[in-house]
mmCIF file of C-alpha atoms and ligand atoms in Angstrom:
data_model
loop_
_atom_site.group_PDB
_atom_site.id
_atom_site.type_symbol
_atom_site.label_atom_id
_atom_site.label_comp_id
_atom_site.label_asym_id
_atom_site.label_seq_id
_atom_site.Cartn_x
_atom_site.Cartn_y
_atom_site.Cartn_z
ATOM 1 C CA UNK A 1 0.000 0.000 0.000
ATOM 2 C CA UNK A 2 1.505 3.621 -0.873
ATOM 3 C CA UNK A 3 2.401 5.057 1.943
ATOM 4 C CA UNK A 4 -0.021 8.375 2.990
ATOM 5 C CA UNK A 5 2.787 10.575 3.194
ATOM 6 C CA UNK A 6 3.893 10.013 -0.436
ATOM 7 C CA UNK A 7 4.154 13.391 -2.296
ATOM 8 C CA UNK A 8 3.044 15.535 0.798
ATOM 9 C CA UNK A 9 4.368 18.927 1.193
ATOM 10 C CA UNK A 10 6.751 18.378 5.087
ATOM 11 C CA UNK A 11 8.729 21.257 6.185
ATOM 12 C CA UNK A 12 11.436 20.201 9.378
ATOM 13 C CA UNK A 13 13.135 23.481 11.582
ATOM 14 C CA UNK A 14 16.372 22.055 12.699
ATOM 15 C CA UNK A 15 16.720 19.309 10.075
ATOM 16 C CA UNK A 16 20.659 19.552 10.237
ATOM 17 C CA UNK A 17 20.921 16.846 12.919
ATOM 18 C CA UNK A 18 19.691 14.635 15.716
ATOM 19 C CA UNK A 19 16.065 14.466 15.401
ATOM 20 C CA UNK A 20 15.355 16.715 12.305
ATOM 21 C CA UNK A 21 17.883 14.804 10.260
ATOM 22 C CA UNK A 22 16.426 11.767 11.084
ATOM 23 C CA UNK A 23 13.185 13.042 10.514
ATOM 24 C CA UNK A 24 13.742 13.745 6.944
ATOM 25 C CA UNK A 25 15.456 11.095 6.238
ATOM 26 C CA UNK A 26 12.192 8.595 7.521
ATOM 27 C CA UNK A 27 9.924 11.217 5.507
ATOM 28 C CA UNK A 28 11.930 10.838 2.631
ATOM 29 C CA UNK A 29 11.426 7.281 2.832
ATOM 30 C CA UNK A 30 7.807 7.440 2.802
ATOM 31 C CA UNK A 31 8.227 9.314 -0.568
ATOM 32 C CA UNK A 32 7.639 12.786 0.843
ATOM 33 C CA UNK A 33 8.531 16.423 -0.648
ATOM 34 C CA UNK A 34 10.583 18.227 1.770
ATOM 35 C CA UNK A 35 11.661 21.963 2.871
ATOM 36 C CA UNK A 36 14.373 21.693 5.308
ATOM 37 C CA UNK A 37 16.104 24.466 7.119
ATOM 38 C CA UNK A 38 18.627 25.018 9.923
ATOM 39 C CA UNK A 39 21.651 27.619 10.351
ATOM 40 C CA UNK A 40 24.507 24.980 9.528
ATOM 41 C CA UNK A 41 24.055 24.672 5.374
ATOM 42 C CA UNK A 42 26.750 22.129 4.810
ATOM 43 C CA UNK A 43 25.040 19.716 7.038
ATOM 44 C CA UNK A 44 21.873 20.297 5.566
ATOM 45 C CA UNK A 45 22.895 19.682 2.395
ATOM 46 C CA UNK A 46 24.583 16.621 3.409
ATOM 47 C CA UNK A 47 20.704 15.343 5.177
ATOM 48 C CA UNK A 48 19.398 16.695 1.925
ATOM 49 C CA UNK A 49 21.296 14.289 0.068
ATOM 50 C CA UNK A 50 20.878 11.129 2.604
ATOM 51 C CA UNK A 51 16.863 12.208 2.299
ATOM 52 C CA UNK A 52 17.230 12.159 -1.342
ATOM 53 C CA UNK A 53 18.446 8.474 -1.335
ATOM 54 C CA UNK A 54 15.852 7.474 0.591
ATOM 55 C CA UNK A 55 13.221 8.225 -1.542
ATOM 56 C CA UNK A 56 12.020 11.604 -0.933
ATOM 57 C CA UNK A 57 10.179 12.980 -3.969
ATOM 58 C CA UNK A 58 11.863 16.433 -3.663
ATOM 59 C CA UNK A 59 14.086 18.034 -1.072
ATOM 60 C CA UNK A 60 14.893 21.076 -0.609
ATOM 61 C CA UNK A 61 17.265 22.995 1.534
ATOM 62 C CA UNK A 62 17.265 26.657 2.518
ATOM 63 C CA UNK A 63 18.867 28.718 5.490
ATOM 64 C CA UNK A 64 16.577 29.055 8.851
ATOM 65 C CA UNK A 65 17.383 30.854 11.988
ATOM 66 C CA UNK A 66 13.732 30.177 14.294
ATOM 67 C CA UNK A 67 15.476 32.679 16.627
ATOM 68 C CA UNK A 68 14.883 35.795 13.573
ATOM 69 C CA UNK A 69 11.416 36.732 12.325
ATOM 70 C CA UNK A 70 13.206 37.914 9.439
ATOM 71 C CA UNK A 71 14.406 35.101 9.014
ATOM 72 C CA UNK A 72 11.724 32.812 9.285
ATOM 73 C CA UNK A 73 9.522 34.903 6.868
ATOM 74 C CA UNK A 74 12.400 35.128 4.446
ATOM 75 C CA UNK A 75 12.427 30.883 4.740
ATOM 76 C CA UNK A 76 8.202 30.787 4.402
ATOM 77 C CA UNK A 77 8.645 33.184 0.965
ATOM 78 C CA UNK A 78 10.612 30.538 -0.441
ATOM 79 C CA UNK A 79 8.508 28.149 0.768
ATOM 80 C CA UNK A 80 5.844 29.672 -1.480
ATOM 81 C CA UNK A 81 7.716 29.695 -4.398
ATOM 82 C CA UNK A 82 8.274 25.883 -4.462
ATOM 83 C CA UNK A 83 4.594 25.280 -2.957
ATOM 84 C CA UNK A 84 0.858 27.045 -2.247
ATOM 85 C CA UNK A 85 0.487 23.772 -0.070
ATOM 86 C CA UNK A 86 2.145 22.442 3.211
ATOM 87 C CA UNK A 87 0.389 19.666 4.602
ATOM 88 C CA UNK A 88 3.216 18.733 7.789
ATOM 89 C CA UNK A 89 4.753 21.403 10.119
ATOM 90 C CA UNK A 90 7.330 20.054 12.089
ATOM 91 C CA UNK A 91 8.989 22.696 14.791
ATOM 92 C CA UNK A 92 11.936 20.689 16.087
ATOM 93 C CA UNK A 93 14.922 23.614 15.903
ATOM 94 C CA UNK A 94 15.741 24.134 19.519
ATOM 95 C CA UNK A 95 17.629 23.008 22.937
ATOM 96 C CA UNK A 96 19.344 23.829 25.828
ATOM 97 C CA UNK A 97 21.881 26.134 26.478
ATOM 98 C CA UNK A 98 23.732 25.368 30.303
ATOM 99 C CA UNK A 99 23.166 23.759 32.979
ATOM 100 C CA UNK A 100 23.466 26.535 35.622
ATOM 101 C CA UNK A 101 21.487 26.921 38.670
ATOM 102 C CA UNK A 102 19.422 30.096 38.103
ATOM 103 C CA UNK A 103 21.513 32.266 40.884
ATOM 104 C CA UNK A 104 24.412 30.897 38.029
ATOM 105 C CA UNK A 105 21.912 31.617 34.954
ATOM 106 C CA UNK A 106 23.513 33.366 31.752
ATOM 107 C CA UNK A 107 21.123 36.046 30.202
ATOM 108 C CA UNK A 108 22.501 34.896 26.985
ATOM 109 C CA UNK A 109 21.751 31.514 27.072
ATOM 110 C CA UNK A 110 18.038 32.206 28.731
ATOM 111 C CA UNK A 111 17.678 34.458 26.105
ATOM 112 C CA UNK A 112 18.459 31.723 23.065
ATOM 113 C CA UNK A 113 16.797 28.608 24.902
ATOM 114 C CA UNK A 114 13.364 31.278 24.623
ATOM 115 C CA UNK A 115 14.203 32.600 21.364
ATOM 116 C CA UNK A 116 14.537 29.127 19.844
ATOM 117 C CA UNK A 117 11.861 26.803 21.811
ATOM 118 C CA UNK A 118 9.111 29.181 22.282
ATOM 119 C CA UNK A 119 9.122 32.177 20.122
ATOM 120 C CA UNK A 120 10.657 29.494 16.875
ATOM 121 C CA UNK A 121 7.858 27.486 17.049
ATOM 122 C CA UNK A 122 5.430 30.859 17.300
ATOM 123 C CA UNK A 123 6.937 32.797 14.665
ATOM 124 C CA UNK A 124 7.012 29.738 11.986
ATOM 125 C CA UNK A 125 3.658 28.570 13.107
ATOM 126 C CA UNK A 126 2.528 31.874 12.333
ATOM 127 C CA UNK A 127 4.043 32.048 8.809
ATOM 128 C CA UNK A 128 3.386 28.776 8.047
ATOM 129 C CA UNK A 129 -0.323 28.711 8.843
ATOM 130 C CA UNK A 130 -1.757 30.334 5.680
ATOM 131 C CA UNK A 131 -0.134 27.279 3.395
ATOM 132 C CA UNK A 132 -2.243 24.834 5.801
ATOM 133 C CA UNK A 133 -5.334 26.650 6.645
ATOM 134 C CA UNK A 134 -7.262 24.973 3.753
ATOM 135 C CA UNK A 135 -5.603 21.639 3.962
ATOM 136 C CA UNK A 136 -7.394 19.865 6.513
ATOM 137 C CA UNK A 137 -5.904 16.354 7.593
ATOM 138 C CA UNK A 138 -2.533 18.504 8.010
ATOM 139 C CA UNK A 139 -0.305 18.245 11.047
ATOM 140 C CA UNK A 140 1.684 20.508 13.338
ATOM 141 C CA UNK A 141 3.857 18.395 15.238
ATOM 142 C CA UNK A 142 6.140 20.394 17.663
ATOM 143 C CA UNK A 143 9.238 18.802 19.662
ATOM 144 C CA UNK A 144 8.184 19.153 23.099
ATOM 145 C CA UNK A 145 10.629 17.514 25.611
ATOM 146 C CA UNK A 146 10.255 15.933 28.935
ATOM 147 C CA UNK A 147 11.442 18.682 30.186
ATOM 148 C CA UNK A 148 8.121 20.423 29.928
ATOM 149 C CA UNK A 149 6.130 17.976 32.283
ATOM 150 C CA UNK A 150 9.344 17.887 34.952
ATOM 151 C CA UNK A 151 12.102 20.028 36.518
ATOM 152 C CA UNK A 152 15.407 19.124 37.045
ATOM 153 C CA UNK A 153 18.329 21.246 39.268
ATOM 154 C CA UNK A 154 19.882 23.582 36.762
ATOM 155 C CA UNK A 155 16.905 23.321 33.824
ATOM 156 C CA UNK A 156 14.894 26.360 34.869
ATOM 157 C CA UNK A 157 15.180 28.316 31.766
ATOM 158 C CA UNK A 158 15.136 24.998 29.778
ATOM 159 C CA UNK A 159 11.971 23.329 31.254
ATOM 160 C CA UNK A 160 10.041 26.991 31.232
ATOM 161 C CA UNK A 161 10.965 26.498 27.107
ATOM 162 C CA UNK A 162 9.631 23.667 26.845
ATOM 163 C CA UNK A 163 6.487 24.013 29.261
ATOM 164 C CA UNK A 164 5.885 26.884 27.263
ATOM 165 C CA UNK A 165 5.694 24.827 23.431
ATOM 166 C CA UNK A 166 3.362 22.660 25.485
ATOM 167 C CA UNK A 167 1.242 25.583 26.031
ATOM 168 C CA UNK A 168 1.823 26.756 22.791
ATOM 169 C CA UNK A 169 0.647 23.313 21.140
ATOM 170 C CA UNK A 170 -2.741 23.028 23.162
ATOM 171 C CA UNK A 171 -3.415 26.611 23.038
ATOM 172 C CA UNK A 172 -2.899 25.960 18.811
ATOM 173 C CA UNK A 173 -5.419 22.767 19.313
ATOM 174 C CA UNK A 174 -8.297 25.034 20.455
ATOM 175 C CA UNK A 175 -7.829 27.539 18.155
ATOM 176 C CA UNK A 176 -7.419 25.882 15.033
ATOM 177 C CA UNK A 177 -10.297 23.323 16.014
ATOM 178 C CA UNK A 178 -12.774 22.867 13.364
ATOM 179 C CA UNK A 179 -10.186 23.447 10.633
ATOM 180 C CA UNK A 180 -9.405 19.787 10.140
ATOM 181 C CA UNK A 181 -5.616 20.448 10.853
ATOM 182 C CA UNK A 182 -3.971 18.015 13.534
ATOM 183 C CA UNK A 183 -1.833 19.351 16.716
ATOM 184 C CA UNK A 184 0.569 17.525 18.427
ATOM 185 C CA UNK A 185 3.527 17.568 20.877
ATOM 186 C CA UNK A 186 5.961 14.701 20.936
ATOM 187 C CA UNK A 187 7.797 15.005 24.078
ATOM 188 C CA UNK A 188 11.067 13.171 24.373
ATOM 189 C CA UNK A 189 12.862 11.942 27.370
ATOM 190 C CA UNK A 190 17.094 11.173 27.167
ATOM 191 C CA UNK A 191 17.885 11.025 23.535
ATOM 192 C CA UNK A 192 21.465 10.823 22.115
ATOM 193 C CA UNK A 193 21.670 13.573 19.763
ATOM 194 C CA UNK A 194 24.157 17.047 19.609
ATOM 195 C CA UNK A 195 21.719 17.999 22.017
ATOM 196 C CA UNK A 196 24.128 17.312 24.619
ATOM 197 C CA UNK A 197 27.095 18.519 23.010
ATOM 198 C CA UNK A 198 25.267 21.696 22.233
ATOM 199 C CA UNK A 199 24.165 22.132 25.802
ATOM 200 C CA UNK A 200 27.497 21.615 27.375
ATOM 201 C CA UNK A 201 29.153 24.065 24.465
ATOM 202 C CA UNK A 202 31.147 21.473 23.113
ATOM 203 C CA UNK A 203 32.489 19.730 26.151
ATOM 204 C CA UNK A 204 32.170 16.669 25.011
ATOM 205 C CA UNK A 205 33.080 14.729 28.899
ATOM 206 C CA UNK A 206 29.882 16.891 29.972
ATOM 207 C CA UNK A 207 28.243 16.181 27.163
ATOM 208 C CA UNK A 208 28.640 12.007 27.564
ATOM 209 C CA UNK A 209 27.753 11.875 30.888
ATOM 210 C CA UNK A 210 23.746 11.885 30.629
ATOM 211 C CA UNK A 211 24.465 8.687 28.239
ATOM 212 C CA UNK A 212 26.768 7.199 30.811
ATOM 213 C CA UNK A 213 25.748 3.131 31.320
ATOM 214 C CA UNK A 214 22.232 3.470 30.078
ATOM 215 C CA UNK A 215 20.245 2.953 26.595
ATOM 216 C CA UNK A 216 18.943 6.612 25.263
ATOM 217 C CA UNK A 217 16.488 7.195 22.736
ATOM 218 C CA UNK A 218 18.048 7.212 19.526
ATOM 219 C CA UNK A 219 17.200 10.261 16.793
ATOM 220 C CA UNK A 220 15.662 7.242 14.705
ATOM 221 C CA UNK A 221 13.025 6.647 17.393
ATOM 222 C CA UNK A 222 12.044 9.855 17.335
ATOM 223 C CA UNK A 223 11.611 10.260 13.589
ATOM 224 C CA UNK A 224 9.782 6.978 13.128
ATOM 225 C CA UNK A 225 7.400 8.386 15.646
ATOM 226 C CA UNK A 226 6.691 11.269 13.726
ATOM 227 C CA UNK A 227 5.860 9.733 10.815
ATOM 228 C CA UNK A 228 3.547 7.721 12.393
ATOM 229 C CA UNK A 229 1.964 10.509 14.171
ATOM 230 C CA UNK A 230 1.708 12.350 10.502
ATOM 231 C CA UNK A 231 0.439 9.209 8.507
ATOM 232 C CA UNK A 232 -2.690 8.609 11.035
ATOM 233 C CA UNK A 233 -6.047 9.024 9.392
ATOM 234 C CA UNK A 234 -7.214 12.542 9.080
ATOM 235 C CA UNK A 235 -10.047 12.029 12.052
ATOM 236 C CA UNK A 236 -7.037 10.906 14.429
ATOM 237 C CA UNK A 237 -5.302 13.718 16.602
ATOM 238 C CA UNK A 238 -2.266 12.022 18.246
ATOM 239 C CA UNK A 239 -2.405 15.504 20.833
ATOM 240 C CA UNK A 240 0.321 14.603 23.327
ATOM 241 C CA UNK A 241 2.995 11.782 23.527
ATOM 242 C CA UNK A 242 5.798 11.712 26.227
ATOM 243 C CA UNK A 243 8.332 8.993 24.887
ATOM 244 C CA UNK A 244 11.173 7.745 27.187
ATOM 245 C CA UNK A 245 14.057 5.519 27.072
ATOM 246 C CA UNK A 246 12.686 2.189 28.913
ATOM 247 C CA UNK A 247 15.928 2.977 31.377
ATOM 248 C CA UNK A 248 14.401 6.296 32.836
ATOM 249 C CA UNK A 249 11.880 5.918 34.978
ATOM 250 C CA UNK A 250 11.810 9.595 36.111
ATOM 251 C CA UNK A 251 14.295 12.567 35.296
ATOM 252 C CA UNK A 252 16.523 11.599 38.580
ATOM 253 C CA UNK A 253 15.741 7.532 38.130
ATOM 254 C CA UNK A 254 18.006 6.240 35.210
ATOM 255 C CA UNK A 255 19.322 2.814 35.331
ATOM 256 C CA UNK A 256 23.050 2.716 34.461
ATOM 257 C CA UNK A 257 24.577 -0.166 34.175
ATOM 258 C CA UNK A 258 28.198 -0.582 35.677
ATOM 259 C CA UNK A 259 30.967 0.455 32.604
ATOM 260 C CA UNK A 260 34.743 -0.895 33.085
HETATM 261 P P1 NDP B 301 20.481 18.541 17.959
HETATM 262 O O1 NDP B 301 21.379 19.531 18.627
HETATM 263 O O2 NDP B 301 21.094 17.335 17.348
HETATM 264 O O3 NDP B 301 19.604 19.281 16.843
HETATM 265 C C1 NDP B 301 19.096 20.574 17.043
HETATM 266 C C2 NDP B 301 18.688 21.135 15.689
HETATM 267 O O4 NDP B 301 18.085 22.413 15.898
HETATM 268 C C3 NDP B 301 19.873 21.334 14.767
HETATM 269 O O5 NDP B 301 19.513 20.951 13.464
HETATM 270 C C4 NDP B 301 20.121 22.835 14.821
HETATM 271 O O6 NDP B 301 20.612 23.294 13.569
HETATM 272 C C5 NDP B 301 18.690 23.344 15.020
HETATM 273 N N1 NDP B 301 18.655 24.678 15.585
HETATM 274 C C6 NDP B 301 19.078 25.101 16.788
HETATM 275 N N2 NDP B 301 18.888 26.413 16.904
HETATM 276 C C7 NDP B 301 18.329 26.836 15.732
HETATM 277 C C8 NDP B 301 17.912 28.087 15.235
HETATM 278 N N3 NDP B 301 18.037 29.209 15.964
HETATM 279 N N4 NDP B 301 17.372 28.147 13.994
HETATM 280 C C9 NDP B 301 17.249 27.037 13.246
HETATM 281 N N5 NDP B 301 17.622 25.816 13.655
HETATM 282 C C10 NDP B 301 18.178 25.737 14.887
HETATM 283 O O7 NDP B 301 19.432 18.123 19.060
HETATM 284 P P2 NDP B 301 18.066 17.264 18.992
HETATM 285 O O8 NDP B 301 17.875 16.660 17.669
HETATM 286 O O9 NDP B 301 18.087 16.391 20.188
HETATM 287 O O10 NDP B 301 17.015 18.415 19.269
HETATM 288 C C11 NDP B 301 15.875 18.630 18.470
HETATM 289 C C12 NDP B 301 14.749 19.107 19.354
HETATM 290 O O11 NDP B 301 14.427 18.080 20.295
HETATM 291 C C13 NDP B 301 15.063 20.348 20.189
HETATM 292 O O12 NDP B 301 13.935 21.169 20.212
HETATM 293 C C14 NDP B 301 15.351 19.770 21.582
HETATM 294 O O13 NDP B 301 15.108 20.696 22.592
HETATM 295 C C15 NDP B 301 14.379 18.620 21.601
HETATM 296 N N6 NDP B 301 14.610 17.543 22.546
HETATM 297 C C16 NDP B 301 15.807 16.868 22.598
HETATM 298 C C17 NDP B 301 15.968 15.821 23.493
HETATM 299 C C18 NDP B 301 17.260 15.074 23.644
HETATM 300 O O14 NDP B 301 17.508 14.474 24.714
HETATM 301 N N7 NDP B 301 18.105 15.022 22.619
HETATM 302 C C19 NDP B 301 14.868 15.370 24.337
HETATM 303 C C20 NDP B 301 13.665 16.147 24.192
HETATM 304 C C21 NDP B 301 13.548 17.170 23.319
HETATM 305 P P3 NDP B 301 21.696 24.437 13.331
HETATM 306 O O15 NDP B 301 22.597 24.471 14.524
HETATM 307 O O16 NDP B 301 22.376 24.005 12.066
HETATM 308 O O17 NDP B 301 20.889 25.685 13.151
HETATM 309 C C1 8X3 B 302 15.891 17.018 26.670
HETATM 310 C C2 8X3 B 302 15.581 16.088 27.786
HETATM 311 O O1 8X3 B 302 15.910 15.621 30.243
HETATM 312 O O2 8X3 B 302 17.819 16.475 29.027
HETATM 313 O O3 8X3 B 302 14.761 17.727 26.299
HETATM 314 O O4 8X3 B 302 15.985 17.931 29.580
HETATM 315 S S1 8X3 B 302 16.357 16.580 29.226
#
C-alpha cells in the first residue's frame, strides 16, 4: 500500500541533525517532498542528500534561523515559491543552552533557549499557517521535551521552554479546532543527539555523561514516531505523547549499568 505521506508537502526546523535529520530522512522514505532548514548549510545539504536516497520525492534545503522573524519569513517566501500547499509542520529547531542553577543563569543563554523553543515554534507557526489553513488532515507536530512535564536542578530556563511549546501546542489545538488540521507535541525523554554537546558548548566529557551506562532514545526513534503521528487518518489527533528511554523511569531515576 503507498504510503499516505507520499508526495506531501513536510517542512522540518532544525533538520541539520539529531532528530530533524532523522526526521527527513524517515519522511523521505515514505516518498515525501521536503523543505528543510537550519543555520549549519553544509550539514543540511549533506541530510538533503541522505533524504534524497531514501526516496524523498523532492528536497529542498534553505537557510533558517527560528530565533529571527526575518528570518523565518524570508524561509516561508521561499517556501511559497516551491509550494501554495504544506500539509506537515514540524517545529523541532531548539535546545538547551547550560546547565546553571538560576543564581548561576547566563542572560545569553536564557535568552536563546526562549528565542529558539518558544518564540521558533510561534513565529514559523505563524508564517506557516496560511499554506495549511485549507488543507485539513494537516499536522503541526512540535518537539516538546520531557522537560516540559518535569524540573530538574539547573533546567529552569530549559523546562520553562519547553512548558511553554506545550502551552503553545494546546493553546494551537483550540484555536485551530474545526479546521481539520492536527496538533501535536511529541515530548522526548534522554535522547542521544548534539543535544548534549550543544548544551554543554562542546564539552564533550559533559556532554557524555547523561548517556553514561544506560540505553537513550536514539534520533531514529524519534523520527519513526513522527511519521507515524503524521500518517494517522485525518479524524485521528495524536495531541500529546511523552516517549522515554525504557531505562528512565523519572528525570533523577536512570538505570546505568556498571561500565569498566
Ligand atoms: P540537535 O542539537 O542534534 O539538533 C538541534 C537542531 O536544531 C539542529 O539541526 C540545529 O541546527 C537546530 N537549531 C538550533 N537552533 C536553531 C535556530 N536558531 N534556527 C534554526 N535551527 C536551529 O538536538 P536534537 O535533535 O536532540 O534536538 C531537536 C529538538 O528536540 C530540540 O527542540 C530539543 O530541545 C528537543 N529535545 C531533545 C531531546 C534530547 O535528549 N536530545 C529530548 C527532548 C527534546 P543548526 O545548529 O544548524 O541551526
Ligand atoms: C531534553 C531532555 O531531560 O535532558 O529535552 O531535559 S532533558
Amino acid at each position: 500500500m503507498a504510503s499516505r505521506l507520499a508526495g506531501k508537502w513536510v517542512l522540518i526546523t532544525g533538520a541539520s541533525s539529531g532528530f530533524g535529520a532523522a526526521a527527513a530522512r524517515h519522511f523521505g522514505a515514505e516518498g515525501a517532498k521536503l523543505l528543510i532548514g537550519a543555520r549549519r548549510m553544509d550539514r543540511l545539504e549533506a541530510v538533503a542528500i541522505e533524504a534524497g536516497q531514501a526516496g524523498a520525492q523532492a528536497v529542498l534545503f534553505h537557510p533558517l534561523d527560528v530565533s529571527k522573524t526575518a528570518s523565518v519569513n524570508t524561509f516561508v517566501d521561499w517556501v511559497r515559491t516551491k509550494t501554495t500547499r504544506l500539509d506537515v509542520l514540524i517545529n523541532n529547531a531548539g535546545g538547551a543552552l547550560g546547565l546553571d542553577f538560576v543564581a548561576d543563569g547566563k542572560d545569553e543563554d536564557w535568552e536563546t533557549m526562549m528565542q529558539t523553543n518558544v518564540l521558533g515554534v510561534l513565529r514559523m507557526t505563524r508564517a506557516a499557517l496560511p499554506l495549511m489553513l485549507d488543507n485539513p488532515g494537516g499536522s503541526i507536530i512540535n518537539i516538546g521535551s520531557f522537560a516540559a512535564r518535569t524540573v530538574y536542578e539547573g533546567g529552569a530556563a530549559y523546562c520553562a521552554a519547553k512548558a511553554g511549546e506545550l502551552q503553545i501546542t494546546r493553546t494551537l489545538r483550540l484555536e485551530l479546532n474545526g479546521t481539520g488540521l492536527r496538533v501535536s507535541s511529541i515530548d522526548p525523554g534522554l535522547a542521544e543527539t548534539e543535544f548534549s554537546v550543544v548544551r554543554f558548548k562542546g564539552d564533550l566529557t559533559k556532554a557524555s555523561k547523561p548517556y553514561e551506562g544506560t540505553q537513550p532514545l536514539t534520533a531514529e526513534d524519534i523520527a519513526e514516531t513522527l511519521v507515524w503521528v503524521a500518517s494517522r487518518p485525518p479524524h485521528v489527533n495524536i495531541d500529546e505523547m511523552l516517549i522515554k528511554p525504557t531505562d528512565q523511569a523519572a528525570i533523577h531515576k536512570v538505570h546505568r549499568r556498571k561500565t569498566t
